[in-house]
Short mmCIF file of C-alpha atoms and ligand atoms in Angstrom, two decimals:
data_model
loop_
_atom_site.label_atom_id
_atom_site.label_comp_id
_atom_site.label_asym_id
_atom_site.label_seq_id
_atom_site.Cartn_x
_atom_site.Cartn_y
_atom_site.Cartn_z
CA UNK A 1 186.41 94.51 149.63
CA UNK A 2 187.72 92.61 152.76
CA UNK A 3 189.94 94.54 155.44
CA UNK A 4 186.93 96.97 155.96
CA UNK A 5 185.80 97.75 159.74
CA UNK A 6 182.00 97.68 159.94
CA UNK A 7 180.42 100.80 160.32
CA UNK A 8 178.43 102.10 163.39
CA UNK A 9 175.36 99.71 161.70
CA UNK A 10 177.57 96.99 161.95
CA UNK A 11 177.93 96.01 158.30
CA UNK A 12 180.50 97.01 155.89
CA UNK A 13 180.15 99.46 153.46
CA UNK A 14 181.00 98.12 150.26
CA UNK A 15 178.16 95.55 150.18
CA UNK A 16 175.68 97.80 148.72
CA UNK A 17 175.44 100.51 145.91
CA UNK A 18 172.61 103.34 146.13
CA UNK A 19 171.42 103.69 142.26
CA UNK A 20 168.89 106.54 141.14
CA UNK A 21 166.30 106.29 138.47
CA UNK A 22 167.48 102.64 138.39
CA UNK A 23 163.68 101.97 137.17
CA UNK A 24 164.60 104.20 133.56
CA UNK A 25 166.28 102.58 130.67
CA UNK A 26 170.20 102.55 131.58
CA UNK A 27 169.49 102.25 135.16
CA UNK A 28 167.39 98.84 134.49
CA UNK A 29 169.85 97.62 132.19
CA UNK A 30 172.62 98.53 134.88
CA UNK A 31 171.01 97.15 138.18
CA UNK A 32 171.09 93.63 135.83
CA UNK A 33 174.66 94.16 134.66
CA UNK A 34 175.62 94.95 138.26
CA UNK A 35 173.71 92.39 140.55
CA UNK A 36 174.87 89.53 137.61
CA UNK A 37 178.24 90.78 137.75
CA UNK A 38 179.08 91.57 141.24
CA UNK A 39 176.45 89.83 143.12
CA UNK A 40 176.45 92.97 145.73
CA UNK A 41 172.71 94.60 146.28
CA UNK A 42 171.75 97.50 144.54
CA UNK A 43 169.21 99.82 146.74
CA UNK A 44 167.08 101.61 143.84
CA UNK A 45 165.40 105.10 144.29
CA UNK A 46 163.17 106.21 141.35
CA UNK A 47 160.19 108.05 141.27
CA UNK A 48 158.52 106.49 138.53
CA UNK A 49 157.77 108.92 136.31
CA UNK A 50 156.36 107.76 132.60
CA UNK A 51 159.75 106.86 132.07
CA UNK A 52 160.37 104.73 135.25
CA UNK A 53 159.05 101.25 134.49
CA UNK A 54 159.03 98.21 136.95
CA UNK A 55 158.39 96.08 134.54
CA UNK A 56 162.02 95.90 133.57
CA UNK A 57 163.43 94.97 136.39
CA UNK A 58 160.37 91.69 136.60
CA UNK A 59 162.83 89.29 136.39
CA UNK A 60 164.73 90.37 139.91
CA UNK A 61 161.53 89.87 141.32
CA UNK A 62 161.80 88.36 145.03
CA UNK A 63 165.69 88.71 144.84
CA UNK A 64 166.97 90.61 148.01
CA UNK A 65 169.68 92.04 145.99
CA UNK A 66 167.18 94.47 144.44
CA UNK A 67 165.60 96.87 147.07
CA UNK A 68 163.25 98.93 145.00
CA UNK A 69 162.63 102.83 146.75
CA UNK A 70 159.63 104.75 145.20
CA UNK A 71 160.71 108.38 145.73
CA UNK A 72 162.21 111.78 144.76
CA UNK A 73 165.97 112.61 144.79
CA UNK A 74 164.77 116.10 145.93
CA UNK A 75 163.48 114.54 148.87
CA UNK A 76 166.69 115.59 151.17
CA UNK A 77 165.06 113.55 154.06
CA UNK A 78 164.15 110.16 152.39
CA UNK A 79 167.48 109.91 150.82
CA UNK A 80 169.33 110.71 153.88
CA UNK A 81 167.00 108.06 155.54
CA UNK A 82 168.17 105.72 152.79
CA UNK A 83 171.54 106.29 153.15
CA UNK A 84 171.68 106.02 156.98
CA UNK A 85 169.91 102.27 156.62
CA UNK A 86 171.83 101.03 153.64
CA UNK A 87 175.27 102.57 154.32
CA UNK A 88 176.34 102.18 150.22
CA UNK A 89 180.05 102.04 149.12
CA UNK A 90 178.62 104.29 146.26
CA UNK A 91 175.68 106.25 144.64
CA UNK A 92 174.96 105.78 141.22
CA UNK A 93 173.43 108.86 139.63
CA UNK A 94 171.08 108.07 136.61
CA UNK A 95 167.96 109.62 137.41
CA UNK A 96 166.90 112.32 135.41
CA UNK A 97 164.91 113.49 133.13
CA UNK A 98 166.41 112.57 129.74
CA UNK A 99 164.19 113.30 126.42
CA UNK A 100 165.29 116.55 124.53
CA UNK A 101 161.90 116.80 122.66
CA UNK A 102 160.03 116.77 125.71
CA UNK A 103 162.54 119.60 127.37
CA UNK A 104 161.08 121.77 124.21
CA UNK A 105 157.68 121.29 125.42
CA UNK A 106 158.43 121.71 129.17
CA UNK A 107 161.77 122.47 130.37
CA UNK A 108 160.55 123.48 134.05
CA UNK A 109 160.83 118.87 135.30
CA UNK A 110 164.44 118.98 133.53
CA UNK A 111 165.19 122.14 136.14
CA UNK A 112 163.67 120.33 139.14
CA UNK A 113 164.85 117.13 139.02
CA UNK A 114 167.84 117.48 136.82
CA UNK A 115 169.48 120.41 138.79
CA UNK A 116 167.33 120.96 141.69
CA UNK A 117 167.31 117.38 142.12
CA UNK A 118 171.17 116.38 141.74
CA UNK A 119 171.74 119.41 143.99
CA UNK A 120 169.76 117.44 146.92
CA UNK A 121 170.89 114.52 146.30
CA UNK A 122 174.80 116.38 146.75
CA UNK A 123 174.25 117.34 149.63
CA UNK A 124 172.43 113.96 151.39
CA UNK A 125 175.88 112.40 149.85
CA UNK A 126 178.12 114.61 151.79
CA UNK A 127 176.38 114.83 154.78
CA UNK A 128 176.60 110.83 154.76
CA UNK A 129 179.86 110.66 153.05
CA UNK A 130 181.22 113.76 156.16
CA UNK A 131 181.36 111.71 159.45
CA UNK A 132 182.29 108.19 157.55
CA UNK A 133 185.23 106.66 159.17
CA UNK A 134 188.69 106.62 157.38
CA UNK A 135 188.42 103.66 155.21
CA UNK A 136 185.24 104.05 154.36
CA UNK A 137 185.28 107.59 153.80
CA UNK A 138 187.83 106.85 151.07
CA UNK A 139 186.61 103.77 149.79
CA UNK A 140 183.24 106.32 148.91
CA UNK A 141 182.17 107.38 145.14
CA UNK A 142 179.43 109.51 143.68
CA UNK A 143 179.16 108.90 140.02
CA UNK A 144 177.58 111.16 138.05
CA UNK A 145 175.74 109.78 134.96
CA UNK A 146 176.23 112.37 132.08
CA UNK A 147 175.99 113.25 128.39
CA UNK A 148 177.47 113.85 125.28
CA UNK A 149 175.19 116.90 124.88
CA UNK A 150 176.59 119.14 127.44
CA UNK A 151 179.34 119.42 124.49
CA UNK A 152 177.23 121.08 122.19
CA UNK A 153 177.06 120.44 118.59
CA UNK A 154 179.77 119.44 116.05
CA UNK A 155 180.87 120.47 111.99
CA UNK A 156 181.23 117.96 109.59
CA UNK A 157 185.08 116.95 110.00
CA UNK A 158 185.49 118.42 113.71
CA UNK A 159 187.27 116.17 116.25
CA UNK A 160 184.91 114.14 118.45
CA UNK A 161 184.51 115.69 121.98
CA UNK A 162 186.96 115.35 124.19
CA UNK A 163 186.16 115.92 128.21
CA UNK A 164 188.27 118.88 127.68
CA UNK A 165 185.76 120.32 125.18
CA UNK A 166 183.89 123.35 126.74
CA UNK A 167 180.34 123.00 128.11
CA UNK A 168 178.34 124.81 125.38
CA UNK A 169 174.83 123.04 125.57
CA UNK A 170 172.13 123.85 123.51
CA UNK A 171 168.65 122.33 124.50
CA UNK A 172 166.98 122.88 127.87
CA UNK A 173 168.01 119.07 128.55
CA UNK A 174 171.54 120.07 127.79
CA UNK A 175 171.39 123.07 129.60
CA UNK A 176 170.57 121.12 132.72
CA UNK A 177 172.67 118.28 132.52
CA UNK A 178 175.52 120.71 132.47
CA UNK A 179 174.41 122.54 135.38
CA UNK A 180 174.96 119.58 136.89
CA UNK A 181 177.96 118.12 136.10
CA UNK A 182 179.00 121.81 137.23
CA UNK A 183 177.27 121.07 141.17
CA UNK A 184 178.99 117.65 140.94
CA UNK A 185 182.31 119.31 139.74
CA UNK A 186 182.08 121.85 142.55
CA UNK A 187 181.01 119.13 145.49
CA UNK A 188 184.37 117.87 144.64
CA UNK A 189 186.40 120.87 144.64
CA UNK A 190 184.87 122.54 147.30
CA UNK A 191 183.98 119.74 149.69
CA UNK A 192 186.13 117.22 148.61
CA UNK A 193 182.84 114.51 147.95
CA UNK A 194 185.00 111.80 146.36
CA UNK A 195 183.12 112.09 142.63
CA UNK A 196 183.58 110.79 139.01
CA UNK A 197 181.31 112.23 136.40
CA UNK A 198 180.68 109.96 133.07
CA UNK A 199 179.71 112.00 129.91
CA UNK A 200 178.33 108.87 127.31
CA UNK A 201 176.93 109.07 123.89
CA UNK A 202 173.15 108.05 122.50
CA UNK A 203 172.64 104.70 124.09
CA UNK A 204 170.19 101.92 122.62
CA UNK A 205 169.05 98.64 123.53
CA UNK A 206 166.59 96.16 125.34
CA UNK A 207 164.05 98.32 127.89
CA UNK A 208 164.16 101.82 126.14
CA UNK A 209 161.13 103.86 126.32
CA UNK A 210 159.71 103.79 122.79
CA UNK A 211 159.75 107.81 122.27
CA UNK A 212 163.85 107.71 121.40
CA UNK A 213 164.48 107.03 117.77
CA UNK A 214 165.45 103.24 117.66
CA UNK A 215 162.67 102.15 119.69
CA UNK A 216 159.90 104.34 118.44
CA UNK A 217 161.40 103.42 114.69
CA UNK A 218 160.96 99.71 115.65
CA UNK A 219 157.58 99.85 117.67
CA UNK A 220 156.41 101.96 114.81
CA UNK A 221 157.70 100.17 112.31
CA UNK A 222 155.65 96.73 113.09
CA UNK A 223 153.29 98.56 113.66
CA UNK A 224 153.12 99.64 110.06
CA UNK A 225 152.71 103.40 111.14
CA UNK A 226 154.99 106.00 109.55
CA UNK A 227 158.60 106.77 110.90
CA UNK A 228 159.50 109.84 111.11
CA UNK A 229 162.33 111.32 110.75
CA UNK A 230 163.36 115.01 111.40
CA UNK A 231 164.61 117.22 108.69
CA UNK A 232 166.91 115.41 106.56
CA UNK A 233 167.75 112.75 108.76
CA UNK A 234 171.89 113.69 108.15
CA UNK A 235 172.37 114.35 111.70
CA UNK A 236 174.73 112.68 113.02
CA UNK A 237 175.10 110.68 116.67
CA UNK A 238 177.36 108.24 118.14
CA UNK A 239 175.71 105.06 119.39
CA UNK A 240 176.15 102.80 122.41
CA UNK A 241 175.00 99.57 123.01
CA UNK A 242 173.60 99.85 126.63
CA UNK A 243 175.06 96.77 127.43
CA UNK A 244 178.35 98.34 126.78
CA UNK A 245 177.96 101.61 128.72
CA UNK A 246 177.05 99.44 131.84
CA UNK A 247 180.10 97.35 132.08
CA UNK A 248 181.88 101.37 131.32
CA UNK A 249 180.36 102.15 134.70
CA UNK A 250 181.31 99.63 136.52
CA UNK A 251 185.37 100.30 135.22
CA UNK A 252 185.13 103.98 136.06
CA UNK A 253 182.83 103.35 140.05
CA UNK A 254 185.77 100.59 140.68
CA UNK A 255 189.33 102.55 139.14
CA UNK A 256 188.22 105.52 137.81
CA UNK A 257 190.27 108.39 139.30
CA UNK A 258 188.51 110.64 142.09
CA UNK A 259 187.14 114.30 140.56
CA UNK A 260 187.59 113.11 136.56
CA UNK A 261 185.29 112.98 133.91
CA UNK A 262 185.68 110.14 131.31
CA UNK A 263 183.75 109.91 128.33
CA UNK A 264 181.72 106.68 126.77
CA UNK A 265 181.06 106.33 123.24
CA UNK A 266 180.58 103.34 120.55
CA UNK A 267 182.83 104.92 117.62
CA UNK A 268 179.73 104.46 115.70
CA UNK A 269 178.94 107.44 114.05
CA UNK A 270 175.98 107.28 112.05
CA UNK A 271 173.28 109.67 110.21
CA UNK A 272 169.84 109.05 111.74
CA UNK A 273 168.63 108.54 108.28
CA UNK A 274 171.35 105.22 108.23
CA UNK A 275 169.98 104.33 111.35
CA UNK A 276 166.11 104.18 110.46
CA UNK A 277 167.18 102.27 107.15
CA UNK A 278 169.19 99.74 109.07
CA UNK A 279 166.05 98.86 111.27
CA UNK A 280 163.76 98.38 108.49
CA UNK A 281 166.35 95.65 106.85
CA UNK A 282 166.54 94.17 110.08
CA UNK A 283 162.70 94.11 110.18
CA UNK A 284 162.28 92.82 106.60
CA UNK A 285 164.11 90.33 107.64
CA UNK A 286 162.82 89.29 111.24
CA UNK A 287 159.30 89.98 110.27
CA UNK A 288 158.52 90.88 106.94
CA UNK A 289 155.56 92.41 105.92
CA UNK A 290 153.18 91.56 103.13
CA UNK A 291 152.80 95.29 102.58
CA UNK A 292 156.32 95.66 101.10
CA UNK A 293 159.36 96.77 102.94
CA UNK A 294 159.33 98.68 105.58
CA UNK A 295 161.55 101.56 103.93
CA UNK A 296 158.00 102.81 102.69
CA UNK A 297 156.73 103.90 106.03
CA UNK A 298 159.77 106.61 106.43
CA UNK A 299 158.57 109.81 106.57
CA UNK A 300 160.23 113.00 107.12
CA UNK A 301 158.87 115.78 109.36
CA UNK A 302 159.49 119.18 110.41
CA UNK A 303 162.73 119.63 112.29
CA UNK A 304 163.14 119.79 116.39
CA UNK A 305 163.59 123.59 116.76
CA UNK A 306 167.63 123.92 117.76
CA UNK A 307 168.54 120.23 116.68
CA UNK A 308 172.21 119.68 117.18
CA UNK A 309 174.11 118.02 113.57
CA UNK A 310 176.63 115.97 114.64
CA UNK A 311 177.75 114.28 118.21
CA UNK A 312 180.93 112.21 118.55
CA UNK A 313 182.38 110.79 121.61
CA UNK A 314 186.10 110.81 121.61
CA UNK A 315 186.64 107.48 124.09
CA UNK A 316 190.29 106.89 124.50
CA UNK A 317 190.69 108.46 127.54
CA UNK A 318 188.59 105.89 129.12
CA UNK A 319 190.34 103.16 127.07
CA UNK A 320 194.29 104.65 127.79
CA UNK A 321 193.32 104.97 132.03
CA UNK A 322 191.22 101.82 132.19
CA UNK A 323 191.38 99.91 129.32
CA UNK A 324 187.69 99.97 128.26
CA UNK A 325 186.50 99.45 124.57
CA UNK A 326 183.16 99.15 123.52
CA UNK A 327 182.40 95.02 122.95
CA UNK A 328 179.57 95.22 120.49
CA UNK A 329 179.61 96.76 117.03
CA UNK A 330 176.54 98.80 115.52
CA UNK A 331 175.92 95.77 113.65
CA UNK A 332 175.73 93.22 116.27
CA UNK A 333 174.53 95.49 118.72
CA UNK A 334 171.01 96.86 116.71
CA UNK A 335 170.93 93.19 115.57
CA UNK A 336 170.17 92.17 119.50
CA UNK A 337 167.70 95.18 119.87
CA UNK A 338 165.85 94.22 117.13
CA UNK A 339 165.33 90.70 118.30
CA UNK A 340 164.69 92.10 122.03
CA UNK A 341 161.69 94.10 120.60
CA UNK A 342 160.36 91.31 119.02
CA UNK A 343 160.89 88.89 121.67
CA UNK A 344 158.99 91.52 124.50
CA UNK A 345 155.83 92.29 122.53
CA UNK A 346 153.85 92.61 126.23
CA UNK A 347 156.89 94.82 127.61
CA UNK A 348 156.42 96.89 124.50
CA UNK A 349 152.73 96.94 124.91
CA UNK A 350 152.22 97.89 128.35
CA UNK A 351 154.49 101.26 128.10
CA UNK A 352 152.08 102.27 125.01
CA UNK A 353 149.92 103.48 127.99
CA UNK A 354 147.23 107.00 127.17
CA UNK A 355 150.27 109.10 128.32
CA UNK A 356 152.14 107.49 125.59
CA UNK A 357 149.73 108.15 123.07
CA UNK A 358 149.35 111.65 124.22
CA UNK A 359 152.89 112.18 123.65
CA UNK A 360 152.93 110.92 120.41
CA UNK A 361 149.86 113.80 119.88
CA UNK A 362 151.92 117.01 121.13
CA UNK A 363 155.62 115.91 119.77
CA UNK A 364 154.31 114.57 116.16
CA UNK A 365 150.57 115.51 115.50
CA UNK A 366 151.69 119.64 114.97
CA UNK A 367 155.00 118.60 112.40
CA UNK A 368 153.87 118.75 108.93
CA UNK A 369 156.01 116.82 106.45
CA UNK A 370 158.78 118.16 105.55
P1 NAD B 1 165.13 107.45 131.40
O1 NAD B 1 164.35 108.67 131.11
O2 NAD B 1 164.82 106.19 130.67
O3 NAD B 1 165.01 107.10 132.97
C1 NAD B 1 165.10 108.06 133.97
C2 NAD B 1 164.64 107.43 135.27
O4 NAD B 1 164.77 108.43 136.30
C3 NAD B 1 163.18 106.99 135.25
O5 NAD B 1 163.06 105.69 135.80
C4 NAD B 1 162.47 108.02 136.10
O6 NAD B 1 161.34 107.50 136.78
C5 NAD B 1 163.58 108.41 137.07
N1 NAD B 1 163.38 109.76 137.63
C6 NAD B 1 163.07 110.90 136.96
N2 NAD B 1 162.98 111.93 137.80
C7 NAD B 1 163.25 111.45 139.05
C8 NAD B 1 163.34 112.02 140.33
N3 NAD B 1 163.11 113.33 140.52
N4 NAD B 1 163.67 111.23 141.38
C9 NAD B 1 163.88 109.90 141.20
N5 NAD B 1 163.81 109.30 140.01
C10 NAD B 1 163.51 110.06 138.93
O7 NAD B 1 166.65 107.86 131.21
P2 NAD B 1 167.87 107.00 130.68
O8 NAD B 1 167.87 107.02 129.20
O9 NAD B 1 167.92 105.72 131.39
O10 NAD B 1 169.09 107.93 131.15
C11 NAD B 1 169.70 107.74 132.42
C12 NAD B 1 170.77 108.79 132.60
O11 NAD B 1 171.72 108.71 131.55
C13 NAD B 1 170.24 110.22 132.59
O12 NAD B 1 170.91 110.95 133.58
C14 NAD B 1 170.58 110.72 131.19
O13 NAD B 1 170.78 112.11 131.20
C15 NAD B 1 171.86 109.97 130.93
N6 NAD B 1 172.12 109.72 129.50
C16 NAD B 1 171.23 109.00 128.75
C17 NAD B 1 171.54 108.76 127.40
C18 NAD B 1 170.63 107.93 126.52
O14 NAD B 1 170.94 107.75 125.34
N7 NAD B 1 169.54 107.39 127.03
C19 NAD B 1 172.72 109.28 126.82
C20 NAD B 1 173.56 110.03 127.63
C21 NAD B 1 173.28 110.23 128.96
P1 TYD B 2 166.76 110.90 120.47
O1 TYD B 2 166.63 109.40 120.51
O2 TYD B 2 165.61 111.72 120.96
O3 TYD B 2 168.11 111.26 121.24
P2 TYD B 2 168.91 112.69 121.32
O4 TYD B 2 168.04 113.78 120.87
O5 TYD B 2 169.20 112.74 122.78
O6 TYD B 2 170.13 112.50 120.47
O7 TYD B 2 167.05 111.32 118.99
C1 TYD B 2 168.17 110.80 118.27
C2 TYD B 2 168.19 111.49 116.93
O8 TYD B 2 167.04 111.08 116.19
C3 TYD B 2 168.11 113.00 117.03
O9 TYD B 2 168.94 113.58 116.03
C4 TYD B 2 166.65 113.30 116.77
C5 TYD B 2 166.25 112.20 115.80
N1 TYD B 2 164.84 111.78 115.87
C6 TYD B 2 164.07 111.72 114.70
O10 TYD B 2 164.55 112.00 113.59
N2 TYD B 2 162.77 111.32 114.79
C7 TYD B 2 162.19 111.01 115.98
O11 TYD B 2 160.97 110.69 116.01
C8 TYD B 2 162.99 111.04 117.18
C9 TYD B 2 162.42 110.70 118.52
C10 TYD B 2 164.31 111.44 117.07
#
């Protein structure tokens, strides 16, 4: 924005965004969407875990918009290092970790980094955000990347969630997300940090770890291994092209209003079941194999212990305040997905690393078919 006075560094704040786990799936997709659509630098702390990949950001390679951080957000000290160099207009909260089956097997990382973690990285942002002068102090904004899951589950016929719906979360990755959109909540009310918390629905798309159902469905798929699919498959979740949920974030950092919480969703409510049959059409079709369709492969396995039926994402909050809709349908959207696995064969190849395969040992090799 013009009109600003430098700050004591002698460059402007809103030149440069602070994004965390910017190396993970959305955060990829979003340091793309924002660099291509802004053209402002995006300064990019992620501590690579199996779920941070560099390989997905390749293509920013040598571009000074992209400064790439290895590190912790519980690191207090690098992060207010970072922000004292970069100065940022904003920090973009995405790191985390995200994968409900692995919270089953260890909930103690979704703790650390999830809670502990966003509570560190709250208070390097006021600290920073404290002494700024005037302008700048206003022109400030934390946004907290959330979920749909902090919501709980849903009946059959229920209304979607609204961001009035009560926090009622039910796996340890729940749990902790709602902790902290309860710190970020808080950091607001109490300290005044200027914040705005998105809650969002499943997301899919190009540079998801294969261990969430469309990717591991696809990967596995070609693959010719079996697909499985939890209980019955009728639960229910609300998908979001990533794409989509990017271009959300960018509405809600520029307009969004200071201390709300805005929910992103897809309106595509589908049964996981739907889902998994959709991909193997699409793969017929892309790829066919001589082996017959690819329909054959589903298999169902015992259930995740807790699994929540149905999520929906009631979005017109976000679409009546800043008039954001979704622009892909479920259709188009798993269409593009598709194509982007097939297109990225080494991208898809290089995450199936040992500590992928020993995932795949400890969340599938104890479920029996159901
Ligand atoms: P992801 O697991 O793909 O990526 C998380 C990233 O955070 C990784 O790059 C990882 O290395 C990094 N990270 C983990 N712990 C860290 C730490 N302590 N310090 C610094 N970096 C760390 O996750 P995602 O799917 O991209 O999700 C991003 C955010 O969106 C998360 O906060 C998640 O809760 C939220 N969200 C995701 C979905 C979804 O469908 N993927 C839906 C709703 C909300
Ligand atoms: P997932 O992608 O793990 O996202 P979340 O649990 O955050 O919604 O799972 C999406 C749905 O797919 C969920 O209902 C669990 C189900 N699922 C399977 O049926 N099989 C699988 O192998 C995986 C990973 C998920």
């Amino acid at each position: 924005m013009a009109g600003y006075a430098p700050g004591p560094g002698g460059r402007n704040l809103d030149v440069t965004i602070l994004v965390t786990g910017g190396a993970g799936f959305i955060g990829a997709n979003f340091i793309h969407d924002w660099i291509a659509a802004t053209g402002e630098t995006a300064v990019n702390l992620d501590a690579l875990t199996y779920a941070g990949n560099l390989e997905s950001l390749e293509a920013l390679a040598g571009d000074p918009r992209h400064v790439f951080v290895r590190g912790d957000i519980g690191d207090r000290a690098l992060v207010e290092r970072l922000l004292g160099e970069h100065r940022p207009r904003a920090i973009v909260h995405f790191a985390a970790e995200s994968h409900v089956d692995r919270s089953i097997h260890g909930p103690g990382t979704f703790v650390q980094t999830n809670v502990n973690g966003t509570f560190e990285l709250l208070e390097a942002a006021r600290g920073y955000w404290s002494p700024l002068p005037g302008p700048d102090r206003a022109r400030f904004r934390f946004l907290h990347v959330s979920t749909d899951e902090v919501y709980g589950t849903l009946r059959p016929g229920e209304p979607a969630f609204t961001e009035e719906h009560r926090h009622l979360p039910n796996s340890p990755y729940a749990a902790s997300k709602a902790a902290s959109d309860h710190l970020v909540r808080a950091w607001h009310h109490t300290y005044g940090l200027p914040v705005v918390t998105t809650n969002c629905s499943n997301n899919y798309g190009p540079y998801q770890f294969p261990e969430k159902l469309i990717p591991l469905m696809i990967v596995n798929g070609l693959a010719g291994k079996p697909l499985p699919v939890y209980g019955d498959g009728m639960q229910v979740r609300d998908w979001l092209y990533v794409r989509d949920h990017c271009s959300a974030i960018r509405e809600v950092l520029e307009r969004g209003r200071i201390g709300e919480t805005y929910n992103v969703g897809g309106w595509n409510e589908k049964p996981n079941i739907e889902i998994v049959h959709t991909i193997c059409s699409l793969l017929d079709e892309l790829r066919p194999d001589p082996a017959g369709s690819h329909a054959r492969l589903v298999t169902h396995v015992a259930d995740r212990p807790g699994h929540d039926r149905r999520y929906a994402i009631d979005a017109r909050k976000l679409e009546r305040e800043l008039g954001w809709r979704p622009a892909e349908t479920f259709e188009s959207g798993i269409r593009k997905t598709v194509r982007w696995y097939l297109d990225n064969a080494d991208w898809v190849r290089n995450v199936q690393t040992g500590s992928y395969r020993a995932w795949l040992d400890q969340n599938y090799g104890h479920r029996e078919h159901a």
